[in-house]
Every structure is written in structure tokens, then in C-alpha cells.
Amino acid sequence: MSRVRVLVGTRKGAFILTSDARREHWEVAGPHFGGWEIHHMKGSPADPDRLYAAQWTDWFGQVIQRSNDGGRTWDTVGNTFAYDGTTGTHLWYDGTPHPWEFKRVWHLEPSPTDPDTLYAGVEDAALFRSIDGGESWQELAGLRGHDSGPNWQPGAGGMCLHTVLPDPNDPERMFIAISAAGVFRTDDAGQSWRPMNRGLKSEGVSLPDPEAEVGHCVHRIAMHRSRPNVLFMQKHWDVMRSDDAGASWHEISGNLPSDFGFPIEVHAHEPDTIYVVPITSDSEHYPPDGKLRVYRSRTGGNEWEALTEGLPQRDCYVNVLRDAMTVDTLDPCGVYIGTTGGQVYCSADAGDTWTPIVRDLPTVQSVEVQTLP
Amino acid sequence: MIRVALPAHLRTLARVEGEVRLEIAGPATIGSVLDELEMRHPVLRGTIRDHVTGQRRAFVRFYACEQDLSNAPPDAPLPSAVERGEEPFLVVGAMAGG
């Protein structure tokens, strides 16, 4: 029988949750790296026992860990993220030039085909690649070197490159997203990049022009691997869709109670079934009405249904961060969310019903799942 | 022989228990001790001082012989009691956050 391994990064360590395909009974291992912030942890699609974790504290900075046995043992690998060439400046919150400074890794994206190749999205926004299992890192400097780079500005959480989305059908193409610059796409394996933000509107955030080419606070983008030209986006406000590989976007917020949120995901087997977790507003990072509701659209957007069974429907004021929702590839598709209150919920029936796997972890920063044979 | 006391998180990372003991060729300074420490335990590179600039990380402090050496230059000699191994060089995570 297949199994699932859920990789949970929290403010105070990493946890690994495992179950068989029924997803009813769970074993909880951890904390790994206790006391350290684990911003993201992800497994290689090419070798599921190869895991990577981004470990960090304000005190001691960035560490990268690698496991070759599914998370039982770990070894540190390279943690030098040196910007390529002249560092230059971007804009600070007050609009003045500010030197680029590496702060930490937000997202690790292993290659779909090679366990030794992975990408790291970092703050201040840049994309690094390793081709030796994380031992060394090289910046794909064409991104930060884009003409608009000196005008990028941080969002409230810092100027982070938080989404790395390789096109599964085209090894030359990849999408990334930066708060608060927006989406960029490469069609030449990271040498050059183009902004992909047409159709986004960011009124009342910080832009003088709400439809500017660059400067949007994109929170997350997602795709279904069978249809990589269709992208879904949770923006600071607005849920958006692109049907032309990011060249243009249109809004699909429809009947959501709020179109503010962080994560967005696509069902593993239904490319038009998508999930978001609305929260009240940019200044109130908790669900509307104290009810934790995942919203599902089976129509690729605009028409949304609230998924509530098994989720707290009163006095609930947690958030689900951008990397803290994921899906497995079992049938029926499993959906997972981790909350800032330390709960990890699993739905083994595509969102219809939910049960907590654990309730009392530290603040959950990221949730990834591996479907194992 | 120089004795270096690391905070718990860095001892875990370096997989050491108790103090680290280092032999330093030449004068014992903050810089030479950290160089040798990082040579012996490469995993500590970047955790005490920045990879690129060599600057002490903001929430890391250095003490020895009841003196705060955090802002001393890297080539400042360490107290002779540290150089003789009578007192440890302390790398401390500053109290901050939760």
C-alpha cells in the first residue's frame, strides 16, 4: 500500500508525519533541529528519500540540511549564498536605495528530475541553484539583474522570493514570484527573465500605478503539471488566473468571502479544482468570522464552496501561510494545511472532511507531502 | 591551547560536547580563533560571522575574562588568560526574541 510522508516546517523545528494511504493513523517524528526556524522542507521528486530543509535563526543565520534516508538522519550542506557580481541596490520601504543583503532562504525547490539539483528562493529576493546536492550555490543573476531590479521593494514580510515553479514539460521554463515585485518567467533555464504581471491590479498598496509591470505583492502561484500554461495566483488581494503561461491574468475571486490570503493549490488529478484559505484582510491575518474555511473551486475559479467539516467553525483566529498548504497524489487526493496555531489538518477526500494530524506544534511555516510507493 | 565555549545550538550543529579546544599558530586574536574554529568545524561558517563581510552576526556576542569583546577588532589580542587556556573564549547568543 502507498504511504504519505508530510514534511512540516515550524518556528521551532521540523516534524515528519507518516501514514499509510488511508491517512487515518499517523506517526509523528521530531522535532528535528529543535529551536531553529524551519522555513521550508521539501523532498526530491526524483529520489523521495532525498530531503532538503532550510534552517535559520536570527542569531546564527542560515543553515541548509540534507537527508538521504527520508529524514531519519541529516547532514549540513552549503550555506554560502553570495550574490553574483556587483551587489547594487533595490528600494527600501521609504523609497531610498538599499544594498541587497542576504537574509535567509524562503523556499527550496528540488528539480523534478535530478536529486542533486535544487533551487533556493531567498530574501533579499534572488534565485540560487545548486547542482551538487546543496554543497554549493550559484545565483541565477539574470533575475536580479533585470532592468526593474533596482526598483523592487519589500513587502511587509521582507523582499522574499517565495515561489519557484518549474514547468514539468519544459526544462528551460520556470516561474518565480517575489513579494513585492511580482511574477517572472524564464524560457532559457534562468539566464534571462521577463515580468509576467499584466492584468494584476494593486490599488492602495504602494504603487503609484496600480497596473505597473513590476511591484505587485504576489503571495503564491500554483499549476497543475498536466497543464503548465494555466497558472493560479493568490495575490495580496485578489485570486487570479492566467491561461497563457503568465502573459496575462484575470481575476477569479468570485464569491469568496475575502480574496486576501496566502496559499493556493491545485488538486492532483483535477486541473480545474483549486483551493485557497481566505483571511479577513491585510491587517487582520485570520479567517473571517472566526471560522477556518478552505475554499474549493471545481470550475477553475469564480465559483467557490466553503469546506468546513472537521475544521474549527468558531473562535478560530489562525492563519495558513503561503507554503503551508499542499496536496498528495493519492486517489482521492489528500489536501493538507498547517496553521500558525500549530495544527496540521489532513483531508483524505479532496477537502470534503478534515481531521487534525497534530494540534499543538509551534507555528507552522510550511507543509509539503510526498506520496511514497 | 584556546578553549572556546559555544552556545547550545552551535554545539549541536558542530556535533561537539563541552568546550572546543583549539591550537592557534601565531597570536591568539578573535579573528584567528574564529578562523581556526571554522576550519575545524566548517558547519559553523556563516553562523557566527557573515560569510562575505566577516562581520559578527548582530545577535552573537563575544566575552572573555568578564570583558565584552564583541566590538573589538578581529586582530585585537585575546586576554593572556585565554591564550594560556585558563579562561574560555565565550561565544554567546544574545538574549532577544522568544
Short mmCIF file of C-alpha atoms in Angstrom, two decimals:
data_model
loop_
_atom_site.label_atom_id
_atom_site.label_comp_id
_atom_site.label_asym_id
_atom_site.label_seq_id
_atom_site.Cartn_x
_atom_site.Cartn_y
_atom_site.Cartn_z
CA MET A 1 0.00 0.00 0.00
CA SER A 2 1.21 3.53 -0.74
CA ARG A 3 2.27 5.78 2.07
CA VAL A 4 2.46 9.51 2.63
CA ARG A 5 5.18 11.49 4.35
CA VAL A 6 4.24 15.01 5.41
CA LEU A 7 7.14 17.41 5.96
CA VAL A 8 6.27 20.20 8.38
CA GLY A 9 8.48 23.22 8.95
CA THR A 10 7.73 25.21 12.10
CA ARG A 11 9.07 28.17 14.01
CA LYS A 12 10.87 25.82 16.39
CA GLY A 13 11.87 22.78 14.38
CA ALA A 14 10.86 20.26 11.73
CA PHE A 15 8.40 17.41 12.08
CA ILE A 16 7.77 14.43 9.81
CA LEU A 17 4.31 12.86 9.85
CA THR A 18 3.76 9.48 8.18
CA SER A 19 0.75 7.35 7.42
CA ASP A 20 -0.44 4.66 5.08
CA ALA A 21 -2.70 5.62 2.20
CA ARG A 22 -5.80 5.64 4.38
CA ARG A 23 -4.36 8.72 6.11
CA GLU A 24 -6.13 7.91 9.37
CA HIS A 25 -3.33 6.90 11.74
CA TRP A 26 -0.20 8.97 11.90
CA GLU A 27 3.26 8.68 13.35
CA VAL A 28 4.90 11.94 14.35
CA ALA A 29 8.70 12.25 14.32
CA GLY A 30 10.56 15.29 15.57
CA PRO A 31 11.39 17.91 16.36
CA HIS A 32 14.40 17.86 14.10
CA PHE A 33 16.65 20.92 14.53
CA GLY A 34 14.73 21.82 17.71
CA GLY A 35 14.66 25.53 18.47
CA TRP A 36 15.55 26.55 14.91
CA GLU A 37 13.09 28.05 12.48
CA ILE A 38 12.46 25.69 9.57
CA HIS A 39 11.09 27.89 6.88
CA HIS A 40 10.73 25.15 4.30
CA MET A 41 11.46 21.46 3.84
CA LYS A 42 10.89 19.54 0.63
CA GLY A 43 11.71 16.17 -0.92
CA SER A 44 13.15 15.41 -4.33
CA PRO A 45 10.58 14.08 -6.80
CA ALA A 46 13.43 12.13 -8.40
CA ASP A 47 14.51 10.43 -5.15
CA PRO A 48 11.91 10.63 -2.37
CA ASP A 49 14.45 9.77 0.33
CA ARG A 50 16.45 12.90 -0.55
CA LEU A 51 15.08 15.76 1.55
CA TYR A 52 16.25 19.32 1.97
CA ALA A 53 15.48 21.71 4.84
CA ALA A 54 16.10 25.43 5.27
CA GLN A 55 17.10 26.01 8.90
CA TRP A 56 17.50 29.51 10.28
CA THR A 57 17.55 31.71 13.33
CA ASP A 58 18.09 35.42 13.79
CA TRP A 59 21.07 34.51 15.96
CA PHE A 60 23.04 32.15 13.79
CA GLY A 61 21.69 32.72 10.29
CA GLN A 62 21.10 30.23 7.52
CA VAL A 63 21.90 26.53 7.54
CA ILE A 64 20.85 24.02 4.88
CA GLN A 65 20.29 20.38 5.84
CA ARG A 66 20.11 17.35 3.57
CA SER A 67 18.84 13.86 4.29
CA ASN A 68 19.42 10.75 2.18
CA ASP A 69 17.15 8.47 4.20
CA GLY A 70 13.78 10.18 4.24
CA GLY A 71 14.54 12.40 7.22
CA ARG A 72 15.92 9.90 9.73
CA THR A 73 19.39 11.43 9.61
CA TRP A 74 20.58 14.78 8.33
CA ASP A 75 23.83 16.44 7.32
CA THR A 76 24.57 20.09 6.84
CA VAL A 77 25.49 21.22 3.34
CA GLY A 78 26.49 24.59 1.92
CA ASN A 79 25.12 27.81 3.37
CA THR A 80 27.02 30.40 1.34
CA PHE A 81 24.55 32.46 -0.68
CA ALA A 82 26.74 35.13 -2.22
CA TYR A 83 25.17 37.45 -4.76
CA ASP A 84 26.87 37.33 -8.12
CA GLY A 85 28.88 40.35 -9.24
CA THR A 86 28.17 43.90 -8.13
CA THR A 87 25.51 43.77 -5.48
CA GLY A 88 23.76 47.04 -6.28
CA THR A 89 20.66 48.37 -4.58
CA HIS A 90 16.90 47.93 -4.51
CA LEU A 91 14.37 50.26 -2.95
CA TRP A 92 13.82 50.29 0.77
CA TYR A 93 10.41 50.78 2.42
CA ASP A 94 10.88 54.54 2.37
CA GLY A 95 11.78 54.55 -1.32
CA THR A 96 15.51 55.11 -0.83
CA PRO A 97 18.16 52.82 -2.38
CA HIS A 98 19.20 49.95 -0.12
CA PRO A 99 22.00 47.42 -0.71
CA TRP A 100 20.98 43.85 -1.40
CA GLU A 101 21.68 41.74 1.68
CA PHE A 102 21.16 38.01 2.03
CA LYS A 103 18.91 37.30 5.00
CA ARG A 104 17.53 33.80 4.59
CA VAL A 105 16.11 31.10 2.38
CA TRP A 106 12.33 31.12 1.99
CA HIS A 107 11.78 28.21 -0.37
CA LEU A 108 13.70 25.16 -1.57
CA GLU A 109 12.56 23.60 -4.84
CA PRO A 110 14.24 20.32 -5.80
CA SER A 111 14.49 19.57 -9.52
CA PRO A 112 11.78 17.27 -10.86
CA THR A 113 14.44 15.05 -12.46
CA ASP A 114 17.75 15.29 -10.58
CA PRO A 115 18.03 14.83 -6.81
CA ASP A 116 21.27 16.84 -6.69
CA THR A 117 19.78 19.90 -8.39
CA LEU A 118 17.64 22.31 -6.44
CA TYR A 119 16.71 25.96 -6.34
CA ALA A 120 16.58 28.30 -3.37
CA GLY A 121 14.42 31.41 -3.30
CA VAL A 122 15.93 33.86 -0.84
CA GLU A 123 15.48 37.23 0.87
CA ASP A 124 16.63 39.77 -0.39
CA ALA A 125 14.99 38.43 -3.49
CA ALA A 126 17.24 36.27 -5.62
CA LEU A 127 17.27 32.77 -7.04
CA PHE A 128 20.15 30.39 -6.35
CA ARG A 129 20.79 26.96 -7.86
CA SER A 130 22.82 24.05 -6.60
CA ILE A 131 23.81 21.14 -8.83
CA ASP A 132 25.73 19.24 -6.15
CA GLY A 133 23.06 18.43 -3.62
CA GLY A 134 23.27 21.77 -1.84
CA GLU A 135 27.03 21.74 -1.24
CA SER A 136 27.48 24.95 -3.25
CA TRP A 137 25.12 27.60 -4.56
CA GLN A 138 25.30 29.90 -7.57
CA GLU A 139 22.99 32.83 -8.15
CA LEU A 140 20.96 32.91 -11.38
CA ALA A 141 21.82 36.56 -11.55
CA GLY A 142 19.82 37.37 -14.66
CA LEU A 143 16.75 37.66 -12.46
CA ARG A 144 18.08 40.23 -10.00
CA GLY A 145 19.83 41.88 -12.92
CA HIS A 146 16.54 42.57 -14.68
CA ASP A 147 16.15 46.25 -15.54
CA SER A 148 13.45 46.59 -12.92
CA GLY A 149 15.63 45.14 -10.10
CA PRO A 150 16.76 48.47 -8.64
CA ASN A 151 13.08 49.39 -8.24
CA TRP A 152 11.94 46.27 -6.43
CA GLN A 153 10.64 46.98 -2.95
CA PRO A 154 9.97 44.66 0.02
CA GLY A 155 6.53 43.67 1.19
CA ALA A 156 5.70 43.67 4.89
CA GLY A 157 7.39 40.29 5.34
CA GLY A 158 10.59 41.33 3.60
CA MET A 159 11.67 41.20 -0.04
CA CYS A 160 11.43 37.48 -0.47
CA LEU A 161 11.50 35.15 -3.43
CA HIS A 162 8.99 32.63 -2.11
CA THR A 163 7.69 30.65 -5.10
CA VAL A 164 9.74 28.58 -7.55
CA LEU A 165 7.67 26.70 -10.10
CA PRO A 166 9.49 24.69 -12.76
CA ASP A 167 7.49 23.82 -15.87
CA PRO A 168 7.33 20.00 -15.79
CA ASN A 169 7.22 19.79 -19.61
CA ASP A 170 9.92 22.30 -20.45
CA PRO A 171 13.21 22.26 -18.53
CA GLU A 172 14.07 25.71 -19.87
CA ARG A 173 10.96 27.35 -18.40
CA MET A 174 10.38 28.31 -14.81
CA PHE A 175 8.21 30.79 -12.92
CA ILE A 176 9.15 32.57 -9.72
CA ALA A 177 7.31 35.07 -7.54
CA ILE A 178 8.63 37.84 -5.33
CA SER A 179 6.95 40.00 -2.71
CA ALA A 180 6.52 42.72 -3.72
CA ALA A 181 7.84 42.64 -7.28
CA GLY A 182 5.58 40.01 -8.84
CA VAL A 183 5.90 37.04 -11.18
CA PHE A 184 8.85 36.49 -13.52
CA ARG A 185 9.34 33.77 -16.12
CA THR A 186 12.47 32.38 -17.72
CA ASP A 187 12.42 30.47 -21.00
CA ASP A 188 16.18 29.86 -21.11
CA ALA A 189 16.84 27.97 -17.86
CA GLY A 190 17.31 31.07 -15.76
CA GLN A 191 19.60 33.17 -17.94
CA SER A 192 17.02 35.88 -18.62
CA TRP A 193 13.69 36.73 -17.07
CA ARG A 194 10.55 38.64 -18.03
CA PRO A 195 7.95 40.10 -15.68
CA MET A 196 4.57 38.38 -16.05
CA ASN A 197 2.17 40.67 -14.26
CA ARG A 198 -0.18 42.06 -16.88
CA GLY A 199 -3.72 42.14 -15.51
CA LEU A 200 -2.69 42.42 -11.87
CA LYS A 201 -4.07 45.45 -10.05
CA SER A 202 -2.60 46.57 -6.74
CA GLU A 203 -4.59 49.60 -5.68
CA GLY A 204 -3.83 51.18 -2.37
CA VAL A 205 -0.71 49.09 -1.69
CA SER A 206 2.32 51.11 -2.66
CA LEU A 207 2.32 51.53 -6.39
CA PRO A 208 1.67 54.89 -8.00
CA ASP A 209 0.37 52.91 -10.99
CA PRO A 210 -1.87 50.03 -9.83
CA GLU A 211 -1.25 48.18 -13.09
CA ALA A 212 2.53 48.61 -13.17
CA GLU A 213 4.62 45.95 -14.87
CA VAL A 214 6.50 45.22 -11.63
CA GLY A 215 5.69 45.92 -7.99
CA HIS A 216 2.84 43.56 -7.11
CA CYS A 217 2.66 41.63 -3.86
CA VAL A 218 2.09 38.14 -5.23
CA HIS A 219 1.69 35.67 -2.37
CA ARG A 220 1.79 32.33 -4.19
CA ILE A 221 1.31 30.77 -7.61
CA ALA A 222 0.42 27.17 -8.48
CA MET A 223 -0.06 24.99 -11.55
CA HIS A 224 -1.24 21.50 -12.44
CA ARG A 225 1.57 19.52 -14.01
CA SER A 226 -0.64 18.39 -16.90
CA ARG A 227 -1.39 21.97 -17.91
CA PRO A 228 1.58 24.21 -17.14
CA ASN A 229 0.29 27.13 -19.17
CA VAL A 230 -2.54 27.61 -16.69
CA LEU A 231 -1.44 29.33 -13.50
CA PHE A 232 -3.38 30.25 -10.39
CA MET A 233 -2.35 33.04 -8.05
CA GLN A 234 -3.21 34.21 -4.57
CA LYS A 235 -2.20 37.85 -4.52
CA HIS A 236 -2.10 40.25 -1.56
CA TRP A 237 -5.68 40.93 -2.55
CA ASP A 238 -7.36 39.03 -5.43
CA VAL A 239 -7.25 35.44 -6.61
CA MET A 240 -6.08 35.39 -10.23
CA ARG A 241 -5.72 33.00 -13.17
CA SER A 242 -3.58 33.01 -16.28
CA ASP A 243 -4.31 30.81 -19.30
CA ASP A 244 -1.24 31.88 -21.26
CA ALA A 245 1.72 30.99 -19.04
CA GLY A 246 1.59 34.25 -17.14
CA ALA A 247 1.37 36.62 -20.11
CA SER A 248 -1.96 37.93 -18.79
CA TRP A 249 -4.05 37.43 -15.68
CA HIS A 250 -7.74 37.76 -14.84
CA GLU A 251 -9.50 37.73 -11.52
CA ILE A 252 -11.34 34.61 -10.32
CA SER A 253 -12.17 35.68 -6.75
CA GLY A 254 -15.89 35.25 -7.45
CA ASN A 255 -17.92 34.55 -4.33
CA LEU A 256 -15.06 34.20 -1.86
CA PRO A 257 -15.80 35.89 1.50
CA SER A 258 -12.39 37.62 1.22
CA ASP A 259 -9.92 37.48 -1.62
CA PHE A 260 -6.97 38.10 0.71
CA GLY A 261 -4.90 35.06 1.65
CA PHE A 262 -1.55 33.36 1.23
CA PRO A 263 -1.62 29.78 -0.15
CA ILE A 264 -3.22 28.40 -3.31
CA GLU A 265 -3.10 24.80 -4.52
CA VAL A 266 -4.39 22.63 -7.37
CA HIS A 267 -5.98 19.19 -6.96
CA ALA A 268 -3.58 16.43 -8.03
CA HIS A 269 -5.95 14.89 -10.58
CA GLU A 270 -8.40 17.68 -11.49
CA PRO A 271 -6.63 20.65 -13.09
CA ASP A 272 -9.63 22.94 -12.57
CA THR A 273 -10.09 22.14 -8.89
CA ILE A 274 -8.26 24.68 -6.76
CA TYR A 275 -8.04 25.57 -3.09
CA VAL A 276 -7.49 28.79 -1.15
CA VAL A 277 -7.74 29.79 2.51
CA PRO A 278 -9.24 33.29 2.74
CA ILE A 279 -8.32 35.50 5.65
CA THR A 280 -10.02 38.69 6.63
CA SER A 281 -7.70 41.41 5.34
CA ASP A 282 -4.14 42.62 5.07
CA SER A 283 -4.35 43.98 8.59
CA GLU A 284 -6.33 41.07 10.06
CA HIS A 285 -4.47 37.86 9.26
CA TYR A 286 -7.15 35.44 10.49
CA PRO A 287 -10.21 33.82 8.92
CA PRO A 288 -13.45 35.81 8.56
CA ASP A 289 -15.96 35.29 11.38
CA GLY A 290 -13.57 33.11 13.40
CA LYS A 291 -14.23 30.14 11.07
CA LEU A 292 -11.36 28.27 9.44
CA ARG A 293 -12.65 27.51 5.96
CA VAL A 294 -10.76 26.16 2.99
CA TYR A 295 -12.49 27.22 -0.20
CA ARG A 296 -12.59 24.92 -3.22
CA SER A 297 -13.49 25.78 -6.78
CA ARG A 298 -14.16 22.93 -9.18
CA THR A 299 -14.54 25.33 -12.09
CA GLY A 300 -11.07 26.85 -12.18
CA GLY A 301 -12.23 29.84 -10.16
CA ASN A 302 -15.13 32.26 -9.66
CA GLU A 303 -17.44 29.66 -8.10
CA TRP A 304 -16.23 28.65 -4.66
CA GLU A 305 -17.59 26.38 -1.92
CA ALA A 306 -16.61 26.51 1.72
CA LEU A 307 -15.08 23.32 3.12
CA THR A 308 -15.76 23.26 6.85
CA GLU A 309 -16.36 19.72 8.09
CA GLY A 310 -13.76 18.97 10.72
CA LEU A 311 -12.31 22.48 10.76
CA PRO A 312 -12.98 24.82 13.69
CA GLN A 313 -16.04 26.93 13.00
CA ARG A 314 -15.95 29.25 15.97
CA ASP A 315 -13.34 31.33 17.80
CA CYS A 316 -10.60 30.39 15.35
CA TYR A 317 -8.04 33.08 14.55
CA VAL A 318 -5.14 31.21 12.97
CA ASN A 319 -3.63 31.77 9.55
CA VAL A 320 -2.30 29.40 6.88
CA LEU A 321 0.97 30.72 5.46
CA ARG A 322 1.92 30.60 1.79
CA ASP A 323 3.89 27.34 1.85
CA ALA A 324 1.59 25.65 4.37
CA MET A 325 -0.94 24.01 2.03
CA THR A 326 -0.22 21.06 -0.23
CA VAL A 327 -1.80 18.05 -1.93
CA ASP A 328 -0.76 14.42 -2.26
CA THR A 329 -1.23 12.33 -5.40
CA LEU A 330 -3.34 9.53 -3.95
CA ASP A 331 -6.88 8.92 -5.12
CA PRO A 332 -8.87 10.51 -3.62
CA CYS A 333 -6.48 13.43 -3.46
CA GLY A 334 -5.33 14.42 0.02
CA VAL A 335 -5.18 18.08 0.99
CA TYR A 336 -3.09 19.35 3.92
CA ILE A 337 -2.91 22.66 5.73
CA GLY A 338 -0.74 23.82 8.62
CA THR A 339 -1.72 26.76 10.77
CA THR A 340 0.00 29.47 12.72
CA GLY A 341 -1.65 27.87 15.76
CA GLY A 342 0.34 24.67 15.29
CA GLN A 343 -2.34 22.42 13.84
CA VAL A 344 -1.81 20.29 10.74
CA TYR A 345 -5.08 19.18 9.17
CA CYS A 346 -5.49 16.46 6.55
CA SER A 347 -8.40 15.88 4.24
CA ALA A 348 -8.23 12.42 2.66
CA ASP A 349 -11.22 13.17 0.42
CA ALA A 350 -10.16 16.22 -1.56
CA GLY A 351 -11.37 18.67 1.06
CA ASP A 352 -14.81 17.31 1.93
CA THR A 353 -13.82 16.40 5.50
CA TRP A 354 -10.80 17.28 7.64
CA THR A 355 -9.09 15.78 10.66
CA PRO A 356 -6.16 17.15 12.64
CA ILE A 357 -2.98 15.09 12.42
CA VAL A 358 -1.40 17.15 15.20
CA ARG A 359 -2.80 20.07 17.16
CA ASP A 360 -0.02 21.58 19.18
CA LEU A 361 3.09 22.13 17.12
CA PRO A 362 4.85 25.51 17.02
CA THR A 363 3.66 27.95 14.35
CA VAL A 364 3.61 26.04 11.06
CA GLN A 365 5.58 27.73 8.29
CA SER A 366 5.43 25.06 5.59
CA VAL A 367 3.76 21.78 4.75
CA GLU A 368 4.86 19.51 1.92
CA VAL A 369 3.80 15.94 1.26
CA GLN A 370 5.41 13.02 -0.51
CA THR A 371 3.35 10.15 -1.88
CA LEU A 372 5.52 7.05 -1.50
CA PRO A 373 5.12 3.64 -3.14
CA MET B 1 45.60 25.93 23.64
CA ILE B 2 42.46 28.05 23.44
CA ARG B 3 39.16 26.95 24.97
CA VAL B 4 36.04 28.11 23.14
CA ALA B 5 32.59 27.83 24.72
CA LEU B 6 29.82 27.74 22.13
CA PRO B 7 26.08 28.22 22.69
CA ALA B 8 23.96 25.07 22.70
CA HIS B 9 22.61 25.46 19.15
CA LEU B 10 26.10 25.74 17.70
CA ARG B 11 27.40 22.79 19.74
CA THR B 12 24.55 20.73 18.30
CA LEU B 13 25.30 21.93 14.81
CA ALA B 14 29.02 21.19 15.16
CA ARG B 15 28.29 17.90 16.95
CA VAL B 16 30.55 18.73 19.86
CA GLU B 17 30.04 18.41 23.59
CA GLY B 18 31.54 20.82 26.06
CA GLU B 19 34.21 23.31 25.08
CA VAL B 20 36.11 23.23 21.80
CA ARG B 21 39.91 23.23 22.26
CA LEU B 22 41.99 24.83 19.56
CA GLU B 23 45.68 25.19 18.88
CA ILE B 24 46.40 28.55 17.30
CA ALA B 25 49.53 29.20 15.28
CA GLY B 26 50.62 32.76 15.95
CA PRO B 27 48.91 35.40 18.09
CA ALA B 28 45.54 34.49 19.59
CA THR B 29 43.05 37.06 18.38
CA ILE B 30 39.31 36.96 17.89
CA GLY B 31 39.91 36.60 14.17
CA SER B 32 42.49 33.82 14.41
CA VAL B 33 40.39 31.86 16.90
CA LEU B 34 37.29 32.10 14.70
CA ASP B 35 39.36 31.17 11.64
CA GLU B 36 40.62 28.03 13.36
CA LEU B 37 37.17 27.22 14.77
CA GLU B 38 35.63 27.43 11.30
CA MET B 39 38.48 25.40 9.83
CA ARG B 40 37.89 22.62 12.34
CA HIS B 41 34.09 22.89 12.10
CA PRO B 42 33.13 24.21 8.64
CA VAL B 43 29.43 23.93 9.53
CA LEU B 44 29.94 26.99 11.75
CA ARG B 45 30.87 29.19 8.80
CA GLY B 46 28.25 31.89 8.47
CA THR B 47 26.69 31.21 11.87
CA ILE B 48 28.95 33.46 13.96
CA ARG B 49 30.11 35.96 11.36
CA ASP B 50 28.94 36.79 7.87
CA HIS B 51 30.38 34.69 5.04
CA VAL B 52 31.16 37.66 2.87
CA THR B 53 31.88 40.60 5.15
CA GLY B 54 33.28 38.71 8.13
CA GLN B 55 31.15 40.90 10.41
CA ARG B 56 29.90 39.41 13.66
CA ARG B 57 26.22 38.48 13.40
CA ALA B 58 24.12 41.00 15.26
CA PHE B 59 22.81 38.62 17.95
CA VAL B 60 26.13 36.92 18.63
CA ARG B 61 28.41 38.35 21.33
CA PHE B 62 31.97 37.56 22.44
CA TYR B 63 33.18 37.59 26.04
CA ALA B 64 36.31 36.55 27.92
CA CYS B 65 37.59 37.24 31.41
CA GLU B 66 34.44 39.24 32.23
CA GLN B 67 35.12 41.58 29.31
CA ASP B 68 32.71 42.21 26.43
CA LEU B 69 34.89 41.75 23.34
CA SER B 70 32.01 41.86 20.87
CA ASN B 71 33.10 45.07 19.25
CA ALA B 72 36.84 44.56 19.48
CA PRO B 73 38.61 44.42 16.12
CA PRO B 74 39.36 40.94 14.72
CA ASP B 75 43.09 41.41 15.20
CA ALA B 76 42.82 42.50 18.85
CA PRO B 77 44.82 40.10 21.06
CA LEU B 78 42.77 37.97 23.43
CA PRO B 79 43.48 38.25 27.18
CA SER B 80 46.56 36.27 28.20
CA ALA B 81 44.44 34.02 30.46
CA VAL B 82 42.54 32.92 27.35
CA GLU B 83 45.74 32.41 25.44
CA ARG B 84 47.06 30.21 28.25
CA GLY B 85 43.82 28.19 28.31
CA GLU B 86 42.95 29.30 31.84
CA GLU B 87 39.78 31.06 30.78
CA PRO B 88 37.44 30.24 27.85
CA PHE B 89 36.57 32.49 24.95
CA LEU B 90 32.77 32.70 25.11
CA VAL B 91 30.57 32.86 22.02
CA VAL B 92 27.13 33.81 23.29
CA GLY B 93 23.72 34.09 21.68
CA ALA B 94 22.35 37.44 22.83
CA MET B 95 19.10 37.47 24.76
CA ALA B 96 16.46 38.52 22.26
CA GLY B 97 13.17 37.28 20.94
CA GLY B 98 11.20 34.31 22.20
#
